[in-house]
């Protein structure tokens, strides 16, 4: 019998890469559905409703939860974001400077304020600053303190975002501006920074969402009834009513802002990717 007479064994075909992906995705969906079913079957919905879904308590929160708590939360967030935007841009330019001390100061600032928890920054602003400088009042009272604390925290992250955006602008833009007679500072302000803003707009919006949630730490500064933000407002009512419904309503108010902002971020990222293509 020759080799030609030996019947060839059929090759065993395994799963293709696409089939493996489909199988893996199907398994993940199955695990998720099973987890939802287990939760739905085992959870005590009656107790959850009594503790978190009392309509009478939720109804009493309006309109103050919107006109007072949500309004204050937005004001704290926007003031902190604007301060962090300006301070972050300055720190980013210092980080990119050819002057050594500027780079060192910017680097130390970023490492410290990016490494410390936001809670400690609020405690520092609310407790340490009055002790270190007796009789000194921060302009704006609680709103000024909140803006300063949120701005210091946000600036450290925004500075790195700005730095990455400025470095992403082609160097030819600066060279073309210089060839037209622009000074380095004017070229940076008029040509480079506007282009960097378009690049970093999605991550800046993400930072706004983070600061919106970090505004819940304003309660550490000691706020009056009229200065309460969403978390403080919900916690106070939860203590008064011995029920967690106010906390759930406050959480839904956070989502009322963060979910649309998240959608905006995804749309901007998608448009940026389309522009690159």
Short mmCIF file of C-alpha atoms in Angstrom, two decimals:
data_model
loop_
_atom_site.label_atom_id
_atom_site.label_comp_id
_atom_site.label_asym_id
_atom_site.label_seq_id
_atom_site.Cartn_x
_atom_site.Cartn_y
_atom_site.Cartn_z
CA UNK A 1 0.00 0.00 0.00
CA UNK A 2 1.43 3.31 -0.99
CA UNK A 3 1.03 6.67 0.72
CA UNK A 4 -1.40 7.67 -2.00
CA UNK A 5 -3.70 4.79 -1.05
CA UNK A 6 -3.95 5.90 2.62
CA UNK A 7 -7.22 7.83 3.11
CA UNK A 8 -6.73 11.39 4.29
CA UNK A 9 -8.10 12.17 7.76
CA UNK A 10 -10.53 15.07 7.71
CA UNK A 11 -9.18 18.13 9.53
CA UNK A 12 -10.96 19.00 12.74
CA UNK A 13 -12.47 22.40 12.44
CA UNK A 14 -12.56 24.53 15.60
CA UNK A 15 -14.60 27.62 16.29
CA UNK A 16 -13.71 30.66 14.30
CA UNK A 17 -12.75 33.90 16.02
CA UNK A 18 -16.14 35.42 15.23
CA UNK A 19 -17.95 32.40 16.65
CA UNK A 20 -15.86 32.60 19.81
CA UNK A 21 -16.76 36.26 20.22
CA UNK A 22 -20.45 35.49 19.75
CA UNK A 23 -20.25 32.65 22.25
CA UNK A 24 -18.48 34.86 24.78
CA UNK A 25 -20.99 37.67 24.29
CA UNK A 26 -23.89 35.24 24.64
CA UNK A 27 -22.44 33.89 27.89
CA UNK A 28 -22.10 37.42 29.28
CA UNK A 29 -25.71 38.22 28.38
CA UNK A 30 -26.85 34.98 30.01
CA UNK A 31 -24.98 35.79 33.23
CA UNK A 32 -26.45 39.30 33.28
CA UNK A 33 -30.02 38.06 32.72
CA UNK A 34 -29.55 35.39 35.40
CA UNK A 35 -28.28 38.00 37.89
CA UNK A 36 -31.29 40.25 37.16
CA UNK A 37 -33.71 37.37 37.61
CA UNK A 38 -32.08 36.32 40.90
CA UNK A 39 -32.24 39.89 42.19
CA UNK A 40 -35.86 40.31 41.10
CA UNK A 41 -36.93 37.05 42.74
CA UNK A 42 -35.00 37.31 46.01
CA UNK A 43 -35.36 41.05 46.75
CA UNK A 44 -37.96 42.15 49.29
CA UNK A 45 -39.72 44.74 47.13
CA UNK A 46 -42.18 45.64 49.86
CA UNK A 47 -39.48 46.74 52.28
CA UNK A 48 -37.60 48.55 49.50
CA UNK A 49 -40.75 50.46 48.57
CA UNK A 50 -41.45 51.43 52.18
CA UNK A 51 -37.90 52.70 52.66
CA UNK A 52 -37.11 54.31 49.31
CA UNK A 53 -40.36 54.98 47.44
CA UNK A 54 -42.76 56.89 49.66
CA UNK A 55 -44.57 59.21 47.28
CA UNK A 56 -45.93 61.46 50.03
CA UNK A 57 -42.41 62.18 51.31
CA UNK A 58 -41.04 62.69 47.80
CA UNK A 59 -43.85 65.10 46.95
CA UNK A 60 -43.01 67.28 49.96
CA UNK A 61 -39.47 67.80 48.63
CA UNK A 62 -40.72 69.82 45.67
CA UNK A 63 -40.09 72.48 44.57
CA UNK A 64 -37.24 73.06 47.08
CA UNK A 65 -35.21 70.11 45.81
CA UNK A 66 -35.04 71.85 42.41
CA UNK A 67 -35.19 75.56 43.23
CA UNK A 68 -32.83 75.33 46.21
CA UNK A 69 -30.76 72.13 46.37
CA UNK A 70 -30.22 71.50 42.65
CA UNK A 71 -29.70 75.20 41.99
CA UNK A 72 -27.00 75.40 44.67
CA UNK A 73 -25.34 72.24 43.36
CA UNK A 74 -25.18 73.71 39.85
CA UNK A 75 -23.83 77.03 41.18
CA UNK A 76 -21.12 75.30 43.23
CA UNK A 77 -20.16 73.15 40.26
CA UNK A 78 -20.04 75.91 37.65
CA UNK A 79 -18.08 78.31 39.85
CA UNK A 80 -15.56 75.58 40.71
CA UNK A 81 -15.32 74.49 37.08
CA UNK A 82 -14.65 78.02 35.80
CA UNK A 83 -11.98 78.60 38.45
CA UNK A 84 -10.41 75.23 37.69
CA UNK A 85 -10.52 75.99 33.95
CA UNK A 86 -8.55 79.21 34.32
CA UNK A 87 -6.14 77.84 36.92
CA UNK A 88 -5.68 74.60 34.98
CA UNK A 89 -4.76 76.49 31.80
CA UNK A 90 -2.19 78.58 33.68
CA UNK A 91 -0.67 75.48 35.28
CA UNK A 92 -0.57 73.68 31.93
CA UNK A 93 1.32 76.59 30.35
CA UNK A 94 3.71 76.60 33.32
CA UNK A 95 4.17 72.86 32.85
CA UNK A 96 5.13 73.43 29.19
CA UNK A 97 7.32 76.44 29.95
CA UNK A 98 11.03 76.45 29.21
CA UNK A 99 11.60 78.06 32.63
CA UNK A 100 12.56 75.33 35.09
CA UNK A 101 10.97 76.76 38.29
CA UNK A 102 7.62 77.14 36.50
CA UNK A 103 7.69 73.48 35.47
CA UNK A 104 8.65 72.36 38.98
CA UNK A 105 5.91 74.37 40.67
CA UNK A 106 3.30 73.12 38.20
CA UNK A 107 4.47 69.53 38.58
CA UNK A 108 4.33 69.68 42.40
CA UNK A 109 0.85 71.23 42.31
CA UNK A 110 -0.48 68.57 39.95
CA UNK A 111 0.97 65.69 41.93
CA UNK A 112 -0.34 67.01 45.27
CA UNK A 113 -3.87 67.99 44.28
CA UNK A 114 -4.33 65.03 41.98
CA UNK A 115 -3.10 62.64 44.65
CA UNK A 116 -5.09 63.95 47.63
CA UNK A 117 -8.76 62.96 48.06
CA UNK A 118 -11.16 65.81 47.38
CA UNK A 119 -12.53 65.38 50.91
CA UNK A 120 -9.20 66.48 52.40
CA UNK A 121 -9.13 69.57 50.17
CA UNK A 122 -12.56 70.61 51.47
CA UNK A 123 -11.45 70.04 55.07
CA UNK A 124 -8.32 72.12 54.40
CA UNK A 125 -10.36 74.99 52.95
CA UNK A 126 -13.02 74.84 55.66
CA UNK A 127 -10.79 74.28 58.72
CA UNK A 128 -7.09 74.83 58.05
CA UNK A 129 -7.37 78.15 56.19
CA UNK A 130 -9.40 79.91 58.95
CA UNK A 131 -6.95 78.60 61.56
CA UNK A 132 -3.90 79.68 59.58
CA UNK A 133 -5.29 83.13 58.74
CA UNK A 134 -7.55 84.25 61.61
CA UNK A 135 -10.12 86.84 60.63
CA UNK A 136 -9.64 86.18 56.91
CA UNK A 137 -12.85 85.61 54.98
CA UNK A 138 -12.96 84.02 51.54
CA UNK A 139 -14.99 86.17 49.15
CA UNK A 140 -18.45 84.74 48.57
CA UNK A 141 -18.77 82.87 51.86
CA UNK A 142 -19.72 79.23 51.39
CA UNK A 143 -20.06 79.69 47.64
CA UNK A 144 -16.54 81.11 47.46
CA UNK A 145 -15.11 78.30 49.59
CA UNK A 146 -16.86 75.67 47.48
CA UNK A 147 -15.62 77.27 44.26
CA UNK A 148 -12.07 77.40 45.63
CA UNK A 149 -12.08 73.78 46.82
CA UNK A 150 -13.63 72.42 43.61
CA UNK A 151 -11.39 74.66 41.50
CA UNK A 152 -8.22 73.46 43.22
CA UNK A 153 -9.23 69.83 42.73
CA UNK A 154 -10.37 70.26 39.12
CA UNK A 155 -7.40 72.40 38.07
CA UNK A 156 -4.93 69.57 38.68
CA UNK A 157 -6.78 67.29 36.24
CA UNK A 158 -7.63 70.03 33.76
CA UNK A 159 -3.99 71.11 33.63
CA UNK A 160 -2.95 67.68 32.37
CA UNK A 161 -5.87 67.70 29.93
CA UNK A 162 -4.82 71.12 28.62
CA UNK A 163 -1.20 70.01 28.34
CA UNK A 164 -2.18 66.97 26.29
CA UNK A 165 -4.43 69.09 24.06
CA UNK A 166 -1.76 71.74 23.43
CA UNK A 167 0.80 69.08 22.60
CA UNK A 168 -1.70 67.43 20.23
CA UNK A 169 -1.84 70.58 18.08
CA UNK A 170 0.64 70.17 15.20
CA UNK A 171 3.86 72.11 15.78
CA UNK A 172 3.51 73.54 12.30
CA UNK A 173 0.67 75.73 13.58
CA UNK A 174 3.03 77.55 15.94
CA UNK A 175 5.74 77.78 13.29
CA UNK A 176 3.27 79.21 10.74
CA UNK A 177 2.07 81.81 13.26
CA UNK A 178 5.65 82.83 14.06
CA UNK A 179 6.43 83.18 10.38
CA UNK A 180 3.52 85.63 10.12
CA UNK A 181 5.04 87.80 12.81
CA UNK A 182 3.13 86.51 15.85
CA UNK A 183 4.96 86.54 19.16
CA UNK A 184 5.11 83.16 20.99
CA UNK A 185 2.52 84.32 23.56
CA UNK A 186 0.13 85.69 20.93
CA UNK A 187 0.52 82.57 18.78
CA UNK A 188 -0.25 80.38 21.79
CA UNK A 189 -3.34 82.40 22.75
CA UNK A 190 -4.71 83.04 19.26
CA UNK A 191 -3.75 79.88 17.37
CA UNK A 192 -2.78 76.94 19.58
CA UNK A 193 -5.11 77.21 22.57
CA UNK A 194 -8.36 77.53 20.52
CA UNK A 195 -7.42 74.39 18.59
CA UNK A 196 -6.52 72.60 21.82
CA UNK A 197 -9.94 73.49 23.26
CA UNK A 198 -11.69 71.70 20.41
CA UNK A 199 -9.55 68.61 21.05
CA UNK A 200 -10.08 68.49 24.82
CA UNK A 201 -13.76 69.46 24.95
CA UNK A 202 -15.00 65.89 25.68
CA UNK A 203 -12.59 65.28 28.60
CA UNK A 204 -13.37 68.74 29.99
CA UNK A 205 -17.06 67.86 29.96
CA UNK A 206 -16.22 64.65 31.81
CA UNK A 207 -14.40 66.75 34.40
CA UNK A 208 -17.54 68.87 34.77
CA UNK A 209 -19.51 65.71 35.58
CA UNK A 210 -16.93 64.68 38.19
CA UNK A 211 -17.04 68.12 39.83
CA UNK A 212 -20.83 68.01 39.84
CA UNK A 213 -20.67 64.85 41.95
CA UNK A 214 -17.81 66.16 44.12
CA UNK A 215 -19.98 69.15 45.02
CA UNK A 216 -21.66 66.84 47.54
CA UNK A 217 -18.61 67.49 49.77
CA UNK A 218 -19.67 71.11 50.25
CA UNK A 219 -21.50 69.98 53.40
CA UNK A 220 -18.06 69.73 55.08
CA UNK A 221 -17.78 73.52 54.87
CA UNK A 222 -20.77 74.02 57.16
CA UNK A 223 -23.74 75.27 55.15
CA UNK A 224 -26.92 77.06 56.15
CA UNK A 225 -30.39 75.83 55.21
CA UNK A 226 -30.37 78.09 52.14
CA UNK A 227 -26.91 76.91 51.05
CA UNK A 228 -27.59 73.17 51.09
CA UNK A 229 -26.79 71.15 47.98
CA UNK A 230 -28.52 67.95 46.90
CA UNK A 231 -26.72 65.49 49.18
CA UNK A 232 -27.09 67.63 52.31
CA UNK A 233 -30.71 68.43 51.44
CA UNK A 234 -31.58 64.76 50.96
CA UNK A 235 -29.73 63.59 54.06
CA UNK A 236 -31.40 66.18 56.28
CA UNK A 237 -34.87 65.20 55.09
CA UNK A 238 -34.01 61.52 55.43
CA UNK A 239 -33.10 62.13 59.09
CA UNK A 240 -36.27 64.15 59.69
CA UNK A 241 -38.58 61.56 58.13
CA UNK A 242 -36.62 58.41 59.17
CA UNK A 243 -36.95 57.31 55.55
CA UNK A 244 -34.51 57.05 52.62
CA UNK A 245 -36.86 58.37 49.94
CA UNK A 246 -35.25 61.87 50.01
CA UNK A 247 -31.85 60.31 49.29
CA UNK A 248 -33.28 58.46 46.29
CA UNK A 249 -34.89 61.66 44.96
CA UNK A 250 -31.59 63.53 45.41
CA UNK A 251 -29.82 60.78 43.47
CA UNK A 252 -32.34 61.07 40.64
CA UNK A 253 -31.68 64.82 40.52
CA UNK A 254 -27.96 64.09 40.06
CA UNK A 255 -28.84 61.78 37.18
CA UNK A 256 -31.05 64.51 35.71
CA UNK A 257 -27.85 66.45 35.01
CA UNK A 258 -25.14 63.80 34.59
CA UNK A 259 -26.98 61.54 32.13
CA UNK A 260 -27.57 64.30 29.51
CA UNK A 261 -23.99 65.52 29.99
CA UNK A 262 -22.72 61.98 29.47
CA UNK A 263 -24.73 61.76 26.26
CA UNK A 264 -23.22 65.07 25.09
CA UNK A 265 -19.72 63.72 25.81
CA UNK A 266 -20.35 60.58 23.75
CA UNK A 267 -21.69 62.65 20.85
CA UNK A 268 -18.66 64.93 20.91
CA UNK A 269 -16.29 61.97 21.02
CA UNK A 270 -18.09 60.35 18.10
CA UNK A 271 -17.88 63.56 16.04
CA UNK A 272 -14.19 63.90 16.90
CA UNK A 273 -13.54 60.35 15.66
CA UNK A 274 -15.47 61.03 12.46
CA UNK A 275 -13.41 64.16 11.86
CA UNK A 276 -10.19 62.16 12.25
CA UNK A 277 -11.40 59.60 9.71
#
